[in-house]
Structures are given as structure tokens and as C-alpha cells.
Tab-separated table of C-alpha atoms in Angstrom:
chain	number	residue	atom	x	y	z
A	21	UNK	CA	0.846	-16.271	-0.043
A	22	UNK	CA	1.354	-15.239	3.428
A	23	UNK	CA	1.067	-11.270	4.535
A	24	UNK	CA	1.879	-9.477	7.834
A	25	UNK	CA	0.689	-6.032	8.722
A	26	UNK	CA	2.144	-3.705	10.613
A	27	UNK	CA	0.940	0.031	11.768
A	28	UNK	CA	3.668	2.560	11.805
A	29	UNK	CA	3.860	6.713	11.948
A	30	UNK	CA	1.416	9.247	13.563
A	31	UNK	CA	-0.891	8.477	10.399
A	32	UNK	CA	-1.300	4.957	11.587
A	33	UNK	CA	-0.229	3.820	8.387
A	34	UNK	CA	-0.587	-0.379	7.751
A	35	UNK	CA	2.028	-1.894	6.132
A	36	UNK	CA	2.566	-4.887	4.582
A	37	UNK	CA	5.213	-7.793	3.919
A	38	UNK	CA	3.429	-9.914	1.463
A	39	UNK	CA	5.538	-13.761	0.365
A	40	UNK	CA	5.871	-16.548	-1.057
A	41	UNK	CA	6.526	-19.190	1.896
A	42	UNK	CA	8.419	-21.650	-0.420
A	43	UNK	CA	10.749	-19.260	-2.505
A	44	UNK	CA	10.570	-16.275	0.874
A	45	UNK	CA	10.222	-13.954	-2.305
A	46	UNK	CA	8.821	-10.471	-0.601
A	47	UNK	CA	6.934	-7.310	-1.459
A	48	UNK	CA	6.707	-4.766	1.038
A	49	UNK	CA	3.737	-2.335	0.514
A	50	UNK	CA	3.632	1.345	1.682
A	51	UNK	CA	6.460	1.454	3.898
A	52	UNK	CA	5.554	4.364	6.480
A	53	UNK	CA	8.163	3.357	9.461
A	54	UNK	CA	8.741	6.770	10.864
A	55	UNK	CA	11.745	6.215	13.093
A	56	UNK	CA	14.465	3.486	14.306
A	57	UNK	CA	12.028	1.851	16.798
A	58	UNK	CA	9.645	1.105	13.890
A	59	UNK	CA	12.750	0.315	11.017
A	60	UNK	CA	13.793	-2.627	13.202
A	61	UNK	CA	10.527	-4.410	13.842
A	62	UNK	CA	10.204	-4.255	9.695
A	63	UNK	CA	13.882	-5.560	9.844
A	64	UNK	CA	13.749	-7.872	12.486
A	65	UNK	CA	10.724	-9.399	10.688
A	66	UNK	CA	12.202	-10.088	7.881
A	67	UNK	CA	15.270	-11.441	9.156
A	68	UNK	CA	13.357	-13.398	11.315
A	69	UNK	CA	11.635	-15.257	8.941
A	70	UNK	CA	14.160	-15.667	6.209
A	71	UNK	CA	12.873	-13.176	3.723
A	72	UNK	CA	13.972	-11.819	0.494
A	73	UNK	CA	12.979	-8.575	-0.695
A	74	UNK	CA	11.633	-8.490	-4.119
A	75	UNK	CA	9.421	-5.432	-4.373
A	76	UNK	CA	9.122	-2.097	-3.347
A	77	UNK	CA	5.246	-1.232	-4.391
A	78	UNK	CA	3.469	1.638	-3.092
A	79	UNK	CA	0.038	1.761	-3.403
A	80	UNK	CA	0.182	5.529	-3.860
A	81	UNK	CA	2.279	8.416	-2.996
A	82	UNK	CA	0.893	10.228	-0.129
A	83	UNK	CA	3.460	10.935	2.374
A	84	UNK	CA	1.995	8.588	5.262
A	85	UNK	CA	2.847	5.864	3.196
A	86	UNK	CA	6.054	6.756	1.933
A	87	UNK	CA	7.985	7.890	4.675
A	88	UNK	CA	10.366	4.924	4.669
A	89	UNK	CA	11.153	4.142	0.950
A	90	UNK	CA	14.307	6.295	0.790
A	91	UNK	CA	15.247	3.238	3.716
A	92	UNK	CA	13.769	0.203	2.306
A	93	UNK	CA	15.304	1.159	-1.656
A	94	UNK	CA	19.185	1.353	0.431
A	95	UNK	CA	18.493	-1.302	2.586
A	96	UNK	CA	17.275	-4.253	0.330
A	97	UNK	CA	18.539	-2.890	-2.426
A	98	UNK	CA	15.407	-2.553	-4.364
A	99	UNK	CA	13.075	0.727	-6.350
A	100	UNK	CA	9.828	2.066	-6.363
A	101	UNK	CA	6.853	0.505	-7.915
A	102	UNK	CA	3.861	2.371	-8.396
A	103	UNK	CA	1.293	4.187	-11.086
A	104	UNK	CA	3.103	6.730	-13.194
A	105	UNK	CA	-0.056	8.996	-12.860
A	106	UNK	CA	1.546	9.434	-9.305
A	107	UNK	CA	4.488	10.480	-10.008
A	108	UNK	CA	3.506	14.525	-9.391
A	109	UNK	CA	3.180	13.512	-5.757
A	110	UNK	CA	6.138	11.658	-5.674
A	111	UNK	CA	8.338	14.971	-6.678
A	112	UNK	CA	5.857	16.820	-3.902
A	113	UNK	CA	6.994	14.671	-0.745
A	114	UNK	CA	8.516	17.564	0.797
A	115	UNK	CA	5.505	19.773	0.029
A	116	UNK	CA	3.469	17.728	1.736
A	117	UNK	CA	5.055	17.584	4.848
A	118	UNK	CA	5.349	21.075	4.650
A	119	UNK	CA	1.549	21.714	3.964
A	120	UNK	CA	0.958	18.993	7.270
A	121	UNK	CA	3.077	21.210	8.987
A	122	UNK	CA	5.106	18.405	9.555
A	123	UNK	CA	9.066	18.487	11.159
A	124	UNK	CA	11.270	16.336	11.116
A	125	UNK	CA	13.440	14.396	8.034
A	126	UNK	CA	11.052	13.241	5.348
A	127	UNK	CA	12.377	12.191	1.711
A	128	UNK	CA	11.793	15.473	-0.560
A	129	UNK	CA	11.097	12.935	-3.974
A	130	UNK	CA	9.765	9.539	-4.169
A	131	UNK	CA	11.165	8.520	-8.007
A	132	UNK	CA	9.164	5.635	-9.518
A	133	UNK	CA	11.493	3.398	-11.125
A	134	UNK	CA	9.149	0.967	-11.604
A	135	UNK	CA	5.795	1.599	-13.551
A	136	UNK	CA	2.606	-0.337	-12.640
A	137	UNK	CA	-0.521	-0.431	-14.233
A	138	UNK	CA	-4.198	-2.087	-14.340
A	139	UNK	CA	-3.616	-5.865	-15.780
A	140	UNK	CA	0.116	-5.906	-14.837
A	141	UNK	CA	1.065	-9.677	-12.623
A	142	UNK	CA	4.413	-9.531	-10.328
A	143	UNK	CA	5.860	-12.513	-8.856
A	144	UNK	CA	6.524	-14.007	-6.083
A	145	UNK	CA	8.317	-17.336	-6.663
A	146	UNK	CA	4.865	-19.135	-7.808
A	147	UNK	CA	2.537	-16.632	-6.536
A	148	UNK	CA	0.898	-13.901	-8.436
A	149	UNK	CA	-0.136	-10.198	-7.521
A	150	UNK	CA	-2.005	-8.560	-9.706
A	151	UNK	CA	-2.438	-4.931	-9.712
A	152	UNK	CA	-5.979	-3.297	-10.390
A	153	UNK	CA	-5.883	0.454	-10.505
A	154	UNK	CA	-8.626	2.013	-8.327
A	155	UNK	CA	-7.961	6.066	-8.749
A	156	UNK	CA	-9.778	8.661	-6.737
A	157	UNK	CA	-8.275	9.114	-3.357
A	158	UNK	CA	-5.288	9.981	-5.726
A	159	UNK	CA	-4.706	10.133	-9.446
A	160	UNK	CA	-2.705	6.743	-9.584
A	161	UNK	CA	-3.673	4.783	-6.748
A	162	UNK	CA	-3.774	1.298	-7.309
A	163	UNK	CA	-4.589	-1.971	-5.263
A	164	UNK	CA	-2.574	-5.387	-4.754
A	165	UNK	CA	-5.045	-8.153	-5.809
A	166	UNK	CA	-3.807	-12.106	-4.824
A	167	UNK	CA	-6.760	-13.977	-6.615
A	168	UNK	CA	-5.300	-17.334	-5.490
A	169	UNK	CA	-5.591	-16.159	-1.722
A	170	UNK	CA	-8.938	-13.995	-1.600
A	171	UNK	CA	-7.430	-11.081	-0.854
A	172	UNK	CA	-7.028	-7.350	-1.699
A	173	UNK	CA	-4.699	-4.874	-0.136
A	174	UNK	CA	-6.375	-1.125	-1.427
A	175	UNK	CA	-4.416	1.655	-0.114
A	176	UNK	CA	-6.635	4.342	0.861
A	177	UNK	CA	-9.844	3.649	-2.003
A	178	UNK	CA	-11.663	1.547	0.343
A	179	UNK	CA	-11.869	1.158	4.106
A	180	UNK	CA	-13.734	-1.109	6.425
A	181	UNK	CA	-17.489	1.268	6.481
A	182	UNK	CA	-15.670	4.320	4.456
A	183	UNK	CA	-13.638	5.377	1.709
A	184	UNK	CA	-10.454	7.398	0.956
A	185	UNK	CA	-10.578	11.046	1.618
A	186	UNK	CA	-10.728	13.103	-2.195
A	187	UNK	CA	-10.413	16.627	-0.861
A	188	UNK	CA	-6.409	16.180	-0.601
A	189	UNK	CA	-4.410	16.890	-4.538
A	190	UNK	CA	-5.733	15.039	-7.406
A	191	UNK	CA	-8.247	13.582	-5.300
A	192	UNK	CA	-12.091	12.770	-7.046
A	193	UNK	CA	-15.188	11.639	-5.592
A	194	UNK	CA	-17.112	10.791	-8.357
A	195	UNK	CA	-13.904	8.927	-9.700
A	196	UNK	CA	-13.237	7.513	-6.379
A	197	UNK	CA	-16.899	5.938	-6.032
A	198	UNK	CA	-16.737	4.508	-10.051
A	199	UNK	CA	-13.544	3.096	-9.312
A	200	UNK	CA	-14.774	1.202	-6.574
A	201	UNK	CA	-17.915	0.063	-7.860
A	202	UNK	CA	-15.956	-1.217	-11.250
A	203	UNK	CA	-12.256	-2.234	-10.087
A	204	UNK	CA	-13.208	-3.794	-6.223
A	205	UNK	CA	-16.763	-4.802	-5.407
A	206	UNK	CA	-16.603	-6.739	-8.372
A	207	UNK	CA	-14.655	-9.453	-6.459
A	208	UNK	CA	-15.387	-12.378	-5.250
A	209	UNK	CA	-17.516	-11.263	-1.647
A	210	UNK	CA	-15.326	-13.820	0.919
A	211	UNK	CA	-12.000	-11.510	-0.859
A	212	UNK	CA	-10.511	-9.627	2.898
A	213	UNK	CA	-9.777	-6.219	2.352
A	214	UNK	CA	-6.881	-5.108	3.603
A	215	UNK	CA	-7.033	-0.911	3.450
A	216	UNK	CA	-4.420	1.423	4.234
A	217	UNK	CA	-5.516	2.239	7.876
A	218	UNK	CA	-8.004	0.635	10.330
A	219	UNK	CA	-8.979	-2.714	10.757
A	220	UNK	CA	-9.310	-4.981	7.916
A	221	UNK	CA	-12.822	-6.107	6.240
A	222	UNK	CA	-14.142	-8.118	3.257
A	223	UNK	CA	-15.911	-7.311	0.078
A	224	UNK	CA	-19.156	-8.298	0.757
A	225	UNK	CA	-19.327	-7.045	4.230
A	226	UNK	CA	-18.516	-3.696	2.380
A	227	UNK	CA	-21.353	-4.506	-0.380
A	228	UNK	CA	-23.899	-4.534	1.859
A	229	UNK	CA	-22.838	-1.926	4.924
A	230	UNK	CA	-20.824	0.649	3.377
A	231	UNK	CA	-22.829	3.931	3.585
A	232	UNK	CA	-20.995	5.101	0.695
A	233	UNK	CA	-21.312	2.220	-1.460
């Protein structure tokens, strides 16, 4: 499985195109491009390298990191996949950018066609994803586990030294820090970590230095 990251929007928001090389099956991942500048280097990425969009997943739905799915559901022609338990954010987009103080166009719903919960696989051509749920930061965020490539993409649960913010709606610590320790340090330690902002890290780099761990 191959994966690119890109940082988009004031947030500094990572994204990621996830694929299959031989099938060029794709999932993009939080989609946060924030204007035309930032739409084309997703596009011109994927173009580039012969890619077809299979998957819309989001690992939760803050509004950093679903600024662009109104764009990437019309232009690849695919829906939203994330945990159901998000879906009160989802119908709050607007409200959020509002309580940001935020201008500018920003979708007012994020509907989740597509539900996705702990244990679920997707596909890409050969390749699996497997989703682990990992709630705290929000009430359905979930991470993107590829087991056969040692790698983890978590959204805002875990960052390289930190963890996700909980003071924000439907946001726990003591969930947060149990999810964690159950659903994520569990993995294998050489497993990178890619979060949802900042540099990425590994597992056991975060077993042994993360203050909050």
C-alpha cells in the first residue's frame, strides 16, 4: 500500500491518498483542501499517478478535516465514510465555522453515507484497511489501520508527544486516554503513526515518550 500526505487549510490539516499500486484503487482521508490552489495539487496527484478513487473516509467530522468533501463526493463521484456516532457533527459543519469565527464558504452538513465501525476491512484491490475506532477527541473518531504495511493513520487521538484536544463537543479525556491505551498502543511498536497534524511518529516511540501515555 502506498500513501501520500499532504497539509492543507489554516488548521494544517494532513491528508492522505492511500492505494493499491497494482489495481491504483484509492482512499482519500480527511480531505481539508481549503481553496483552488490546494484542490489541484490533490487533483493533479491523482491524475498524475493514475489513480482511482474508491473511498471517501473521514476519520472524524471536525471541520478542519472536512472542508473539501462536498468537492471530493462531486468530483470522483464517491460518499462519506465515517462512524455514525459522528454524524451530530456532521449536521453542525456550519456551526462550527461559525463558533471559529470562521468566513468564507464551508459545507453546512457532512451526510455519512457510508457507516464504519471497529472490525470493519475496506479494499483496495488486494490490500486491506481496517478500521479501529479510537473515540475521545470526538464521539466517533476512528483510525485507518494497514496491518500488512505497519501503519496507522489516527486522526486527531494520537499525535507524535500529544494527544487530541477533548475540550471541543463530545470530546472525553478519560475516554480519549482508554481508547488509546486499548485500540493503538496495542500495535505492533515499528507500526508509523500517521496523526492528523504534525509530523508523523511510531507506536513505540509514543510508548515510551508520550507524557500522556
Amino acid at each position: 500500500m502506498q500513501i501520500k500526505q499532504f497539509e492543507f487549510n489554516f488548521f494544517g490539516v494532513n491528508t492522505y491518498v492511500v492505494w493499491d499500486p497494482e489495481s491504483r484503487e484509492t482512499a482519500i482521508i480527511d480531505p481539508g483542501m481549503r481553496n483552488e490552489v490546494e484542490r489541484r495539487q490533490l487533483d493533479t496527484f491523482i491524475l498524475d499517478h493514475h489513480l482511482k478513487v474508491k473511498y471517501l473516509i473521514n476519520t472524524h467530522l471536525h471541520i478542519d478535516h472536512v472542508m473539501a468533501n462536498p468537492y471530493v463526493e462531486d468530483k470522483y463521484g464517491v460518499k462519506t465514510s465515517a462512524n455514525i456516532a459522528e454524524a451530530p457533527l456532521g449536521h453542525g459543519v456550519g456551526e462550527q465555522a461559525r463558533l471559529f469565527h470562521l468566513r468564507g464558504e464551508f459545507p453546512e452538513d457532512v451526510i455519512i453515507s457510508h457507516e464504519l465501525k471497529a472490525g470493519d476491512t475496506l479494499m483496495l484491490g488486494k490490500e486491506t484497511l481496517k478500521i479501529l475506532e479510537v473515540p475521545g477527541h470526538s464521539p466517533g473518531s476512528i483510525a485507518i489501520y494497514c496491518p500488512e504495511d505497519h501503519w496507522v493513520i489516527t486522526g486527531d487521538a494520537l499525535f507524535q508527544g500529544s494527544i487530541g484536544r477533548t475540550d471541543l463537543m463530545g470530546g472525553d479525556y478519560a475516554t480519549l486516554i482508554r481508547s488509546i491505551r486499548d485500540n493503538l498502543l496495542p500495535l505492533p511498536p515499528e507500526t508509523v503513526v500517521y496523526p492528523g497534524h504534525g509530523p508523523a511518529t511510531t507506536i513505540g516511540q509514543e510508548r515510551v515518550y508520550n507524557p500522556y501515555l
